[in-house]
Structures are given as structure tokens and as C-alpha cells.
């Protein structure tokens, strides 16, 4: 794979160098403009009379009766906006990028200030907070996400810079948050739940190798790592919220991009005949085309299409249409498998699609509602056989349909009392076929004959929630919430209370706390394998979080949090009593033996996280983060053992320097403790002819310490009516040999070490016109 990437890099380098050397005829680029709307961050009501000023200049304006503003005739480059309004906390919006002859659209949410004393000046800050969501929440704007080193424009990998996210494998984009599995995370795009945002997904697991989202569409990414409020359902660990920006309502714009993984393009502009806009883009990998041209090697193929449309029916009603589609194919024939010393050959094909409609209604009073209907498809077909004897090892044929309804409402009765409430429901239907070849129990070495499971199954979940926020004092805010969810599969009703508090101790220091209960049904790809799973209780997690935020400067924040999380009613496998099946879904993509699961499993995780985040208010930005944590489970023998994502410690330093509007330099260095794993019993494996684990040391060994360095350089070219960004993002600069996993080599009768990616240069370009 990496050999093919290196070859493609050589071709891509030649193409990009020819583009960079091209000199446009126009001597000077055309100016651009900013167009935006100022709203109340809580109620979404438009705010007239807000002052918008460009930092470092005398340019500025005031929002009109509809909260709209515009500033024109701006030279291309990066700008910082300062927004002020009486009764609201001043806010500084960084990284507003102006492009030649283009309009940059922004939406700015202002938070009502808790300071009412006369003569007290509230300094403007670059960090915004939303009532009821002040703990365990970190967000990145579009430019911060785009330029993050070591991500290659991958939305999921951007979040791995946070101390809440454990280091798993640089070949995967899944998130292991606070000791949990990637199967415990939820993704929402513009209010709509999306099962997975990655190419090459695994069943029942929100993970994959490469993000399928177009980074140019992204306006904001946020991670709620724990203690999230009552509106979010059916997840145990975290919630990732992604907001797509709107398309340009004034003119038609286009974009082309290419990097080591693929090429794509997009177009946006006003919708004819209505007050609205659209965006649509598509991308396809080219490694498979290169491999076919060379006549050697193997490479995956992927493609995606996504779009967003916005229509304002009137000033209070808005419709948003979302489409996210991805498909993936990986084929390895027997000869290629032999050449690559792989044990299996075959193919894997998958498709995933989410389409949804959201209606936002601004109420006559200080409140709003959002109502979404969406449909998601997961279609996966794979077939793998043994290289040596051509015997089938695994066949999967799954088609899963997910129908979702989601309604959230917010109303502000007074400055001191605010209510959030709503309802949601999901219906999952699917056809599930699994065929497993003969193997042995990986713990006991006992033979397991070949078997197959073919099942049609469906599961309905319906729920509702309400949260009340009470500002007892101008500096003290309490939120109490309650969720109720009914799961049709096991006919279970769960009540989940959640509470949080936020105290503004000083103008710089805020103390936050939260506690809550969370439930999540097991993936249908597991449940559908046996009706016996109807007797399993819904897994539950309890979160307790305490933290503090301290504003070192207006653009630099210090955050520290401690958490304790317990799990109950987790599934365990009597056939493999010392391992934790939920982690196997995330790390090993295992889906077998679920017919034998029993409930009642326990787990726990606890830790402390620290982060210093500096926004790009001037020419430097960065994040320093670190965490110490533990994550354990209790097996069926009653022994507490390390979970798969128990790295124990992590630290990361990321920083960037922007000397001017043309160049940018950034780097990221990460270190993490080695993941636990169960060592392979070499003698037993050689004796039975299958990989067998050492039953005396389950999760008893650790991989070597993980560390790597990523460096990135961006160069921007502004032409008369277009712009070009060329970047070089080098992963694992000093070629650290980080271990991915160990496996038994049947041919050699020995244990092989599978490494993560070595040094990988990702060269790319984004052309906007």
C-alpha cells in the first residue's frame, strides 16, 4: 500500500509543481468580501445592532434588522473579527479566510453575558460557550481543521489531537474516547445522525481508514467527550457534532482538490427562484487507476458524493437538505495475497448513504425548533478465503436500513430560566447473512465447526427528553435533564437523569461539573445473529466529570478535567470468558459468536486531562495537551483486566506559525503508552494450525510506546479571481516503527509484527475559482 502511495506521490508532485510554477497573467488579485449573520447562540434569534469590526484595522459595520452584515473590498488573506453587543459577551472570530473575488459567509452566535454590574468590562474572547454544554466540549473551526498536521484533511483525524481521544492506529480514523470503544460514539451532521463518516467502515463500529467528508464543506467540528446533555441518545461515550457551512448565495464558485488519496471537485451557488443556496462535491481515489496502469500491486478504491441545500421559506422558516454517500471496494486476488505474504484473499464491497431533511422554525418568542427526518443505508458484502487451501474463512452480506426522526426545541422564558425538550425515534431493519469457516476457540484451542447465520431483524427505539437550565445567580448556572427511551428489541424502558453546573468564579475562571446516565443498544449486526440476544439488558454508562477553564489571555484557554465512568450490563462471551467483546468490535472488527453472549458485564475508566489551546488571533496558534487515565473491564472469571484502549498516558504538542497570508508552517508530536494486548501462544498455534492466544495472560502485555512527528507546510497563491493552496503534510517524519498488532504466521510457524504507517508524505492542492 505504501509503495503505491509513494509512486502516486511522484506523479502528483510533478503535476503540482507544474501548477505552482504557472504564473497568472493578472498582476493583482481581486478583493473579496465577508457576508454574515449574527444570532443569539441559545435562541437562534437574529440580533440587530451588533458591531462587527476587523481587528487591526478601522473597517467595520453593524448588523441590520435581520442580523445580517457585509464588509467588502478586502484583500485576500486571513482576518479576525470582533463582535460586540450590549447584553452579550464580546466574541472574537479567528481564521476568517478571504479569497479573491469570493464572498466568505459566516454565522456568529453571541452568548448572553452573565455580568450585569455597571463599570465591569468583559473582555472579548475567541472561545464561545453554549448554555448547558460547558463541560467536556471542544471545537475546531474550518480552518483549524483543514490545516491540522498529520490529518491530510481528514475530519475524524482532527479530533485525535485532543486529550480525550486515545491513540489507536494511524491507519484508522476511529475515535476511542475516555477508554471507550469506537463503537460507543455518535456522529451528527447538521442535526442529522450519520452512522459513520469514514470509508472502509466496519459493521457496528463508527470507524474506518479515511473520512468520506469534504473538508471544504465543514464549518465547525465539536467533540462532547462526556457528560453531554439529555438531547443525545443511544451512545455511551461521546458525541461528534459537525456543521456544514452554507453555499454562496451571491455567485457560483467551484473547487478542485487532489492529494495522495484521490481527486475531487465541487460547486456551490444560489438556488434559482428561491432564497437559498446549494453545495455539491464528489471525490474518487486514483491509486487503483495507477495500479491498473502499472499492472502490479493492489489498492483500494473509494468514491463519495455529498451535498447540502438551504432554502429560506421566510425569515422564520428554513429547510436544509443533506446528502452524504460513500462506496468502497477492495479486491485482493490469490496471487497478490501470496506476493504480499497475506493469509487470505478475497474482496470487500460496501456502500453507505445518508439523506435527510431538516426544518428549522424560529418562534415568535425567544426560541426555536429543529425537526429532522433522515434515512441511512449500510450495504456490505465481503468474501475471504484461505490462501493455502481455498477454504472459506468469512462471508458477510448485510443490508441495513435506518430511519430516524429527531426533534429538538429551545425556549427562553426569562434570563434565568430556559427549557430544551424534544423527541426522537429510530427504526432499523436489515437482512444479515454471516458464514464463518471452521476455526478454533482462540482461548481454549477447542475446534469450532463452520457455521452460518441468516436473519431478518428489526429494532425500534423511541425516546424523549427535557432539560431545564436555571441561572440561580448571574455567575451560577444549573441544568437538570431527563431522558426516557424504549427499546423494542428487548422491550426495555430506560430512564436516564443528567445534571450539570457551571460557576463563573472570576472573570477568567469557570468551574464545571456534570453527572449522567447513558444507554446504548448493541449493534444490530450482533443482535440479529440470535433471538437469544433479546434477553440482554441495554448496556449503560454513568459519567461523572469535574473541570475548570481558565482564560490565560483572550485567545488562550487552559482546561483541566477529571472524570470517572462506569459501565454495567455489557455483553460477555462464555466461549471466551476473559475478553471484552465490545472492544473486539472496534479494534479487531470481530462480529462472530454473538449468539452466545450473556449480559451483566462491568467496566470502568477514570482519568485526568489537561489542555492549553491558543487560537490564531495573530500569527501563532497551538495546543498542548496531556492525559493520564485507566480503562478496565471485569471478565466472567471476576478478574479486572485492561481494556484495549488503555494507553494509560498520552501527550501531544501541536503548533503553527503563519508569518504572512501566503505561508504557514505547522507540526505535531504525539506520544502515548502502549496498548494492552493478549500475547499469542506460539506452541498452541503451531499445534492446532490456527492463531491461539495465551489464556494465562489476557490483556497482560503492552505494545511498545507509540510516538511520531508530523510536519506540514502550506503555500497559498492568490490569482486575479481564484486561489490555489499547495500543501505538504509529512506523517511520521522520523519513521518510528509503531506496532499495529502481532499475528501468527502459519507458513513460518512464527509471530509477525504488523507495523503502522511509516514515513508518509501527503502532497495536495486545493484550487478555488
XYZ file of C-alpha atoms in Angstrom:
769
model
C 0.000 0.000 0.000
C 2.706 2.445 0.965
C 4.736 1.575 -2.139
C 1.773 2.540 -4.273
C 1.307 5.744 -2.291
C 4.956 6.646 -2.870
C 4.585 6.077 -6.602
C 1.465 8.206 -6.715
C 3.288 10.914 -4.781
C 5.911 11.144 -7.527
C 3.238 11.605 -10.197
C 1.330 14.076 -8.051
C 4.466 16.075 -7.285
C 5.139 16.618 -10.957
C 1.578 17.782 -11.552
C 1.571 20.164 -8.594
C 4.990 21.626 -9.362
C 3.784 22.479 -12.843
C 0.768 24.218 -11.317
C 2.874 26.112 -8.793
C 5.296 27.288 -11.470
C 2.443 28.678 -13.524
C 2.371 32.482 -13.384
C -1.013 34.122 -13.952
C -1.341 36.979 -16.370
C -3.102 39.196 -13.850
C -0.675 41.100 -11.680
C -3.012 41.604 -8.750
C -5.818 39.567 -7.244
C -9.337 40.909 -6.946
C -10.656 41.778 -3.467
C -13.137 39.576 -1.648
C -15.833 40.186 0.938
C -17.409 38.924 4.155
C -21.132 38.341 4.489
C -22.714 37.028 7.646
C -25.439 36.846 10.237
C -25.311 37.485 13.985
C -27.660 35.373 16.124
C -28.315 34.595 19.756
C -26.325 31.381 20.365
C -29.090 29.950 22.567
C -32.330 31.002 20.886
C -31.044 31.359 17.293
C -32.925 34.679 17.030
C -31.344 37.281 14.745
C -29.521 40.108 16.532
C -29.760 43.610 15.018
C -27.349 46.315 16.133
C -24.286 44.133 16.744
C -20.957 45.786 15.933
C -18.597 43.812 13.717
C -15.045 45.133 13.483
C -11.973 43.822 11.706
C -9.138 43.577 14.206
C -6.085 45.653 13.313
C -7.993 47.984 11.003
C -10.640 50.686 11.048
C -13.062 48.615 8.972
C -16.366 47.520 10.464
C -20.135 47.574 10.246
C -23.360 46.981 12.205
C -25.861 44.134 11.703
C -29.241 45.123 10.281
C -32.754 44.245 11.464
C -32.312 40.674 10.177
C -28.933 40.305 11.918
C -27.135 40.497 8.565
C -23.923 42.339 7.775
C -21.357 42.583 4.992
C -17.884 44.061 4.570
C -16.476 44.354 1.059
C -13.311 45.322 -0.774
C -10.989 43.167 1.374
C -7.575 41.987 0.224
C -7.242 38.169 0.197
C -5.899 36.766 3.442
C -6.838 35.759 6.994
C -8.860 38.129 9.170
C -10.056 38.280 12.773
C -13.488 39.700 13.569
C -14.500 41.227 16.901
C -18.247 41.218 17.554
C -19.786 43.233 20.396
C -23.341 43.956 21.518
C -24.892 45.251 24.710
C -26.065 42.384 26.922
C -23.883 39.788 25.193
C -20.355 38.566 25.818
C -17.930 40.015 23.214
C -16.633 37.376 20.811
C -13.556 37.176 18.583
C -13.857 35.016 15.468
C -10.460 33.960 14.145
C -9.422 32.389 10.834
C -11.874 34.169 8.566
C -10.329 33.485 5.167
C -10.960 35.938 2.320
C -10.349 34.634 -1.213
C -10.042 36.612 -4.446
C -13.384 37.629 -5.949
C -15.300 35.407 -3.487
C -17.720 36.020 -0.648
C -16.953 34.322 2.656
C -20.113 33.543 4.633
C -20.079 33.339 8.423
C -22.680 32.877 11.129
C -21.781 34.264 14.550
C -23.515 33.203 17.736
C -23.309 35.536 20.723
C -23.877 34.324 24.277
C -25.860 36.438 26.715
C -23.492 37.765 29.364
C -23.787 36.799 33.000
C -22.101 40.040 34.103
C -24.598 42.789 34.869
C -22.636 45.093 37.184
C -22.041 48.606 35.955
C -18.451 49.558 35.302
C -17.345 45.939 34.781
C -15.735 45.424 31.385
C -15.983 41.975 29.822
C -13.022 41.300 27.539
C -13.636 39.682 24.171
C -12.675 36.023 23.860
C -12.064 33.590 20.998
C -13.907 30.740 22.749
C -17.683 30.517 22.803
C -19.800 28.548 25.246
C -23.405 27.434 24.909
C -25.720 27.227 27.904
C -25.923 23.657 29.246
C -22.904 22.472 27.243
C -19.907 23.913 29.017
C -18.112 20.714 30.049
C -16.073 18.182 28.063
C -16.754 20.037 24.807
C -14.019 21.152 22.401
C -14.500 22.549 18.920
C -12.447 23.435 15.856
C -13.355 25.907 13.142
C -12.990 25.048 9.478
C -9.504 26.492 9.018
C -8.162 24.868 12.195
C -9.405 21.513 10.940
C -8.120 21.963 7.373
C -4.534 22.796 8.288
C -4.027 20.327 11.177
C -0.771 18.410 10.573
C -0.975 14.636 10.359
C -4.591 14.613 9.246
C -4.446 15.104 5.477
C -7.759 16.954 5.566
C -9.442 14.045 7.383
C -12.292 15.185 9.639
C -12.014 12.293 12.081
C -8.253 12.528 12.493
C -8.535 16.179 13.501
C -10.086 15.094 16.801
C -7.173 12.792 17.661
C -5.268 15.916 18.775
C -7.491 16.088 21.875
C -6.505 14.557 25.236
C -9.852 12.719 25.463
C -9.060 10.560 22.408
C -6.747 7.575 22.814
C -4.124 6.750 20.208
C -5.162 3.561 18.436
C -3.650 3.141 14.968
C -2.578 5.836 12.481
C -4.137 3.744 9.709
C -7.587 4.159 11.285
C -9.748 7.238 11.850
C -11.917 5.802 14.623
C -12.168 7.551 17.987
C -11.562 5.824 21.314
C -12.847 8.403 23.813
C -12.011 8.188 27.510
C -11.331 4.472 27.454
C -14.356 3.565 25.354
C -14.560 1.757 22.029
C -15.150 3.464 18.632
C -18.476 1.614 18.681
C -19.605 3.948 21.510
C -19.523 7.234 19.524
C -22.301 9.112 17.718
C -21.936 11.435 14.697
C -24.353 14.217 13.772
C -24.128 16.415 10.676
C -26.421 19.436 10.743
C -28.751 17.842 13.324
C -28.960 14.544 11.392
C -27.461 11.304 12.803
C -24.941 9.658 10.476
C -23.844 6.077 11.309
C -20.267 6.544 10.102
C -18.249 9.297 8.413
C -15.404 7.070 7.181
C -14.558 4.997 4.154
C -13.899 1.261 4.628
C -16.183 1.044 7.678
C -16.626 -1.928 9.988
C -20.013 -3.317 10.925
C -21.286 -1.984 14.227
C -18.329 0.331 14.583
C -18.040 4.063 13.767
C -14.540 3.739 12.373
C -12.665 3.425 9.077
C -9.481 4.330 7.253
C -10.309 7.650 5.549
C -13.002 10.251 6.145
C -15.576 10.499 3.376
C -16.462 14.135 4.201
C -15.280 17.080 2.130
C -13.318 19.330 4.500
C -14.250 22.375 2.395
C -17.883 21.876 3.440
C -17.105 21.836 7.170
C -17.753 24.957 9.227
C -17.275 23.564 12.730
C -16.348 20.265 14.420
C -17.048 19.624 18.094
C -16.423 16.685 20.408
C -18.529 16.144 23.526
C -16.326 13.675 25.376
C -18.586 13.053 28.360
C -21.403 14.422 30.454
C -23.316 15.532 27.340
C -26.866 16.725 27.813
C -30.165 14.899 27.527
C -30.879 15.598 23.847
C -28.349 12.935 22.764
C -29.458 9.298 22.830
C -28.143 5.784 22.331
C -24.403 6.362 22.870
C -22.189 5.503 25.835
C -19.056 7.605 25.323
C -19.141 10.667 23.094
C -20.929 12.777 20.514
C -19.256 14.381 17.486
C -21.151 17.316 16.009
C -20.280 18.525 12.510
C -21.777 21.642 10.984
C -21.628 22.168 7.231
C -21.432 25.757 6.043
C -23.878 27.232 3.566
C -23.127 27.640 -0.106
C -22.533 31.071 -1.595
C -25.864 32.852 -2.142
C -24.353 35.590 -4.322
C -22.389 33.804 -7.047
C -21.327 30.415 -8.365
C -17.963 29.126 -7.107
C -16.041 25.934 -7.809
C -13.234 23.972 -6.228
C -10.819 21.253 -7.340
C -8.616 19.269 -4.979
C -6.112 16.452 -5.289
C -3.816 14.675 -2.868
C -2.200 11.269 -2.404
C -5.536 9.543 -1.785
C -7.685 10.926 -4.578
C -9.063 13.799 -6.600
C -12.346 15.646 -6.495
C -14.238 18.830 -7.051
C -17.270 20.781 -6.029
C -19.553 23.617 -6.999
C -21.791 25.940 -4.986
C -24.037 28.902 -5.555
C -27.523 30.373 -5.253
C -30.590 28.255 -5.918
C -32.589 29.736 -8.792
C -36.039 31.054 -7.990
C -35.762 30.799 -4.204
C -33.874 32.418 -1.343
C -31.258 29.742 -0.774
C -28.038 28.063 -1.812
C -26.547 24.687 -2.635
C -23.226 22.851 -2.429
C -22.295 19.548 -4.050
C -18.976 17.736 -4.347
C -17.553 14.393 -5.412
C -14.239 12.620 -4.905
C -12.623 9.450 -6.205
C -9.436 7.632 -5.330
C -6.848 7.167 -8.053
C -4.483 4.608 -6.527
C -6.407 1.776 -8.170
C -6.148 3.530 -11.539
C -2.405 3.849 -11.051
C -2.068 0.204 -10.035
C -4.044 -0.945 -13.060
C -1.830 1.188 -15.273
C 1.328 -0.274 -13.789
C -0.083 -3.781 -13.936
C 1.124 -4.676 -10.456
C 0.166 -4.323 -6.826
C -3.149 -3.852 -5.034
C -5.022 -0.763 -3.994
C -8.445 0.036 -2.602
C -10.988 2.117 -4.490
C -13.325 4.606 -2.907
C -15.652 7.374 -4.007
C -18.018 9.782 -2.299
C -20.671 12.358 -3.116
C -22.148 14.879 -0.708
C -24.330 17.924 -0.894
C -26.280 20.464 1.082
C -29.141 22.706 0.075
C -30.665 25.546 2.095
C -33.977 27.258 1.380
C -35.379 30.135 3.437
C -39.153 29.890 3.121
C -39.380 33.170 5.027
C -37.426 34.887 7.796
C -38.515 32.302 10.376
C -38.597 29.025 8.437
C -35.616 27.301 6.849
C -35.297 23.915 5.122
C -31.952 22.126 4.880
C -31.330 19.084 2.701
C -28.308 16.858 3.373
C -26.798 14.035 1.321
C -23.689 12.003 2.242
C -22.780 8.956 0.123
C -19.703 6.757 0.067
C -18.654 3.495 -1.535
C -15.556 1.336 -1.170
C -14.065 -1.681 -2.911
C -11.031 -3.731 -2.018
C -10.015 -6.743 -4.082
C -7.059 -8.999 -3.387
C -6.681 -11.983 -5.695
C -4.804 -15.092 -4.645
C -1.575 -14.248 -6.490
C -1.387 -10.793 -4.908
C -2.082 -12.311 -1.497
C 0.810 -14.730 -1.954
C 3.127 -11.939 -3.121
C 2.188 -9.840 -0.070
C 2.502 -12.835 2.286
C -1.140 -12.497 3.336
C -3.056 -15.481 4.648
C -6.380 -14.668 2.991
C -7.627 -13.450 -0.372
C -10.979 -12.145 -1.494
C -12.874 -8.905 -1.729
C -14.876 -6.410 0.285
C -17.502 -4.034 -1.083
C -19.511 -1.539 0.901
C -21.887 1.347 0.349
C -23.274 3.828 2.840
C -25.677 6.685 2.312
C -27.498 9.219 4.477
C -30.107 11.615 3.157
C -32.073 13.926 5.397
C -34.337 16.956 5.609
C -34.306 19.451 8.493
C -36.881 22.153 9.176
C -35.805 24.980 11.477
C -38.557 27.204 12.829
C -37.805 30.406 14.751
C -40.622 31.079 17.190
C -42.267 34.451 17.769
C -40.799 34.382 21.281
C -37.160 33.685 22.182
C -36.938 30.115 20.975
C -36.795 27.743 18.018
C -37.366 24.161 16.936
C -35.473 21.797 14.648
C -37.135 18.743 13.154
C -35.273 16.206 11.011
C -36.247 13.147 9.003
C -33.466 11.007 7.595
C -32.685 7.635 6.041
C -29.357 5.812 6.159
C -28.259 2.728 4.243
C -25.441 0.362 5.116
C -24.711 -2.252 2.441
C -21.738 -4.564 2.923
C -20.628 -7.660 1.014
C -17.334 -9.444 1.617
C -15.841 -12.842 0.918
C -12.474 -14.100 2.188
C -10.821 -17.493 1.743
C -7.641 -19.146 2.979
C -4.666 -18.828 0.619
C -3.327 -22.306 1.400
C -6.454 -24.443 0.901
C -9.052 -22.042 -0.608
C -11.451 -22.801 2.258
C -13.934 -20.025 3.048
C -12.995 -18.024 6.143
C -15.702 -15.342 6.186
C -18.624 -14.255 4.084
C -20.776 -11.264 5.018
C -23.840 -9.985 3.191
C -25.611 -7.245 5.136
C -28.125 -4.636 4.043
C -29.263 -2.386 6.874
C -31.815 0.435 6.703
C -32.001 3.123 9.380
C -34.933 5.545 9.577
C -34.531 8.454 12.007
C -36.795 11.185 13.360
C -35.338 13.901 15.579
C -36.956 16.976 17.112
C -35.295 19.477 19.452
C -36.819 22.656 20.865
C -35.457 25.537 22.907
C -37.313 28.301 24.703
C -36.081 31.063 26.992
C -38.785 32.038 29.484
C -36.636 34.641 31.239
C -32.950 35.437 31.508
C -32.842 32.948 34.392
C -34.978 30.076 33.056
C -34.511 28.139 29.811
C -36.092 24.900 28.607
C -34.847 22.426 25.995
C -37.078 19.493 25.063
C -37.834 17.135 22.236
C -38.322 13.606 20.958
C -36.526 11.205 18.654
C -37.070 7.764 17.192
C -35.167 5.298 15.049
C -36.163 2.177 13.178
C -33.558 -0.305 11.991
C -34.420 -3.085 9.553
C -31.994 -5.382 7.867
C -31.029 -8.653 6.208
C -27.991 -10.258 7.822
C -26.008 -13.190 6.416
C -22.785 -14.393 8.027
C -20.792 -17.501 7.106
C -17.793 -18.479 9.201
C -15.219 -21.057 8.247
C -14.009 -23.739 10.623
C -11.597 -22.427 13.209
C -10.631 -22.933 16.833
C -11.539 -21.104 20.015
C -8.755 -18.502 20.321
C -8.563 -19.012 24.082
C -9.192 -22.737 24.672
C -7.867 -24.157 21.352
C -11.064 -26.187 21.008
C -12.311 -26.621 17.424
C -15.281 -24.550 16.205
C -17.017 -26.025 13.140
C -18.092 -23.884 10.210
C -21.490 -22.288 10.692
C -23.785 -19.739 9.076
C -26.355 -17.236 10.310
C -29.111 -15.811 8.080
C -31.570 -13.487 9.759
C -34.036 -10.718 9.040
C -34.332 -8.387 12.019
C -35.648 -5.002 13.039
C -35.405 -2.819 16.114
C -37.354 0.289 17.114
C -36.179 2.862 19.633
C -38.252 5.832 20.691
C -37.475 8.462 23.276
C -37.985 11.940 24.612
C -36.073 14.402 26.745
C -36.346 17.656 28.664
C -33.646 19.866 30.205
C -34.184 22.903 32.420
C -31.423 25.483 32.837
C -31.641 27.840 35.811
C -29.304 30.770 36.301
C -29.567 30.986 40.084
C -27.102 33.856 40.142
C -25.506 35.761 37.264
C -22.406 33.599 37.834
C -24.053 30.228 38.639
C -25.952 28.047 36.166
C -27.605 24.678 36.863
C -29.064 22.282 34.272
C -31.197 19.269 35.078
C -32.279 16.876 32.356
C -34.121 13.599 31.900
C -34.285 11.113 29.009
C -36.697 8.235 28.550
C -36.033 5.622 25.839
C -37.920 2.470 24.902
C -36.081 -0.316 23.071
C -38.368 -2.685 21.185
C -35.722 -5.414 20.777
C -35.628 -6.309 24.468
C -38.857 -4.485 25.427
C -36.969 -2.284 27.872
C -37.730 1.240 29.073
C -34.763 3.215 30.408
C -34.873 6.485 32.352
C -31.619 8.490 32.263
C -31.179 11.561 34.501
C -28.437 14.077 33.687
C -27.322 17.181 35.597
C -24.610 19.807 35.137
C -23.437 23.023 36.794
C -21.256 25.939 35.724
C -19.877 28.606 38.062
C -18.065 31.705 36.842
C -15.751 32.073 39.821
C -13.871 35.029 38.337
C -13.732 36.796 35.000
C -11.092 34.248 33.950
C -12.007 31.088 35.878
C -15.055 28.844 35.297
C -15.758 25.666 37.293
C -17.883 22.984 35.576
C -19.361 19.693 36.732
C -21.677 17.053 35.271
C -23.185 13.660 36.050
C -25.418 11.498 33.913
C -26.614 8.075 32.834
C -26.371 6.854 29.228
C -27.734 3.804 27.400
C -26.808 2.260 24.051
C -28.230 -0.782 22.320
C -25.755 -3.238 20.811
C -25.172 -3.107 17.027
C -27.828 -4.944 15.044
C -25.106 -6.892 13.220
C -24.532 -8.563 16.608
C -28.095 -8.762 17.907
C -29.532 -10.172 14.681
C -27.425 -13.313 14.888
C -29.646 -14.855 17.566
C -33.038 -14.226 19.146
C -31.367 -15.107 22.458
C -29.935 -11.577 22.413
C -33.456 -10.308 23.139
C -32.796 -11.289 26.734
C -29.816 -8.949 27.073
C -30.272 -5.712 29.010
C -29.286 -2.462 27.287
C -25.675 -1.512 28.196
C -25.370 1.529 30.455
C -22.634 4.008 31.372
C -22.563 6.534 34.206
C -20.401 9.656 33.745
C -19.089 11.947 36.488
C -16.994 14.918 35.360
C -15.398 17.859 37.172
C -13.338 20.512 35.413
C -12.192 24.091 35.162
C -11.448 26.562 32.358
C -9.043 29.433 32.884
C -8.573 32.169 30.289
C -4.832 32.873 30.208
C -5.440 35.516 27.544
C -8.398 36.381 25.330
C -7.227 33.807 22.766
C -5.615 31.191 25.063
C -7.513 28.845 27.358
C -6.298 26.358 29.963
C -8.674 23.457 30.628
C -8.373 20.657 33.159
C -10.901 17.877 33.733
C -11.189 14.732 35.786
C -13.740 12.010 35.070
C -14.961 8.659 36.339
C -17.063 6.413 34.113
C -18.658 3.075 34.983
C -20.286 0.535 32.652
C -22.925 -2.054 33.523
C -24.876 -4.692 31.558
C -22.103 -5.045 28.983
C -22.098 -8.257 26.870
C -19.620 -11.046 27.650
C -18.916 -14.311 25.848
C -18.890 -17.597 27.846
C -16.916 -19.197 24.997
C -14.166 -16.615 25.530
C -14.691 -15.566 29.161
C -11.569 -13.435 29.613
C -12.039 -10.940 26.755
C -14.331 -7.941 26.195
C -16.462 -8.266 23.003
C -17.310 -4.554 22.615
C -13.615 -3.713 22.245
C -13.198 -6.519 19.716
C -15.818 -4.829 17.528
C -13.787 -1.640 17.489
C -10.243 -2.986 17.342
C -10.487 -6.407 15.713
C -13.691 -5.885 13.665
C -14.983 -9.115 15.190
C -18.656 -9.987 14.748
C -18.827 -13.738 15.463
C -20.051 -15.728 18.471
C -22.632 -13.128 19.492
C -25.225 -15.897 19.805
C -23.512 -16.952 22.991
C -23.347 -13.571 24.713
C -24.534 -13.071 28.271
C -25.153 -9.740 29.968
C -24.034 -8.283 33.254
C -20.508 -7.268 32.240
C -18.823 -4.377 34.048
C -16.172 -1.865 33.046
C -14.762 1.414 34.317
C -12.477 4.212 33.231
C -11.112 7.252 35.022
C -8.528 9.906 34.340
C -7.352 13.488 34.246
C -6.909 15.659 31.145
C -5.148 18.972 30.637
C -5.144 21.164 27.548
C -3.867 24.624 26.649
C -5.389 25.858 23.402
C -4.335 29.062 21.634
C -6.411 30.374 18.756
C -4.821 32.122 15.777
C -5.601 35.700 16.758
C -2.260 36.868 15.337
C 0.488 34.750 13.776
C 0.812 31.742 16.110
C -1.548 29.016 17.296
C -1.183 25.756 19.124
C -2.394 23.070 21.521
C -0.519 21.434 24.373
C -2.406 18.502 25.839
C -1.831 15.567 28.113
C -3.830 12.924 29.922
C -3.421 10.117 32.400
C -6.169 7.518 32.520
C -7.075 3.898 33.141
C -9.695 1.731 31.458
C -10.612 -1.735 32.728
C -13.274 -4.429 32.444
C -14.256 -7.358 34.666
C -14.275 -10.682 32.841
C -16.521 -13.663 33.511
C -13.988 -15.081 35.961
C -14.352 -11.957 38.102
C -10.908 -10.519 37.321
C -10.425 -6.836 36.352
C -8.333 -6.509 33.180
C -7.052 -3.743 30.893
C -9.379 -2.641 28.091
C -7.978 -2.477 24.565
C -7.739 1.339 24.591
C -5.990 1.668 27.944
C -2.870 3.562 26.795
C -2.583 4.955 30.373
C -0.962 8.211 29.270
C -0.867 10.484 26.232
C 0.688 13.837 25.401
C 0.595 15.962 22.280
C 2.068 19.252 21.139
C 0.708 20.923 18.042
C 1.678 24.367 16.834
C 1.697 26.542 13.783
C 3.292 29.751 12.604
C 1.788 31.996 9.949
C 4.320 34.728 9.059
C 2.037 36.188 6.380
C -1.017 35.399 4.292
C 0.939 33.191 1.874
C 2.926 30.769 4.047
C 2.077 28.591 7.020
C 4.233 26.082 8.931
C 2.913 23.603 11.489
C 3.937 20.456 13.346
C 2.518 17.919 15.770
C 4.335 15.486 18.043
C 2.460 12.778 19.933
C 3.443 10.156 22.494
C 1.203 7.515 24.069
C 1.629 4.466 26.227
C 1.437 1.096 24.534
C -1.980 -0.507 24.130
C -2.688 -3.714 26.050
C -2.974 -6.964 24.108
C -3.185 -10.698 24.708
C 0.015 -12.433 23.531
C -0.157 -15.322 21.096
C 0.555 -18.840 22.335
C 3.027 -19.891 19.657
C 3.216 -23.562 20.630
C -0.564 -23.985 20.745
C -0.996 -22.132 17.431
C 1.520 -24.363 15.670
C -0.119 -27.449 17.190
C -3.702 -26.744 16.050
C -2.936 -24.741 12.878
C -4.849 -21.609 13.951
C -3.941 -18.485 15.913
C -4.422 -19.154 19.633
C -3.972 -16.632 22.447
C -2.200 -17.267 25.714
C -5.123 -17.826 28.088
C -2.896 -17.251 31.118
C -2.141 -13.620 30.149
C -5.335 -11.990 28.751
C -4.646 -8.326 28.020
C -1.498 -8.842 30.064
C 1.120 -7.422 27.697
C 1.626 -3.954 26.231
C 2.830 -2.855 22.847
C 5.850 -0.528 22.694
C 5.297 3.167 23.400
C 3.740 4.984 20.447
C 5.205 8.267 19.226
C 5.563 10.162 15.963
C 6.105 13.585 14.451
C 4.018 15.165 11.683
C 5.111 18.309 9.829
C 3.104 20.392 7.379
C 3.807 23.354 5.071
C 1.055 25.340 3.302
C 1.589 27.825 0.482
C -1.262 29.969 -0.811
C -1.325 31.594 -4.259
C -3.856 34.345 -4.940
C -4.638 34.985 -8.596
C -6.958 37.543 -10.181
C -10.196 35.704 -9.493
C -9.036 32.440 -7.966
C -6.714 30.961 -5.362
C -4.545 27.877 -5.000
C -3.347 26.175 -1.824
C -0.483 23.694 -2.117
C 0.479 21.728 0.977
C 2.916 19.033 2.021
C 1.884 17.048 5.097
C 4.564 14.539 6.152
C 3.388 11.853 8.564
C 5.779 10.047 10.904
C 8.747 12.189 9.871
C 11.453 10.193 11.654
C 9.932 6.839 10.577
C 9.117 5.463 14.005
C 8.163 1.778 13.783
C 4.909 1.864 15.729
C 3.317 -1.559 16.190
C -0.211 -2.137 14.911
C -0.621 -5.748 16.073
C 1.039 -9.148 16.255
C -0.148 -12.175 14.307
C 0.749 -15.816 13.913
C 2.381 -16.745 10.597
C 1.094 -20.171 9.610
C 3.713 -20.709 6.931
C 6.721 -19.788 9.070
C 5.314 -21.016 12.357
C 6.344 -17.776 13.987
C 4.895 -14.453 15.154
C 4.927 -11.493 12.758
C 4.835 -7.843 13.754
C 2.463 -5.687 11.713
C 3.583 -2.055 11.725
C 1.559 1.099 11.337
C 2.366 3.515 8.535
C 5.985 4.529 8.169
C 7.005 7.949 6.817
C 4.218 9.057 4.503
C 4.278 12.349 2.586
C 0.818 13.644 1.672
C 1.107 16.286 -1.035
C -2.053 18.033 -2.100
C -3.655 21.044 -3.723
C -6.927 22.932 -3.441
C -7.883 25.228 -6.299
C -10.816 27.600 -5.825
C -12.319 29.653 -8.637
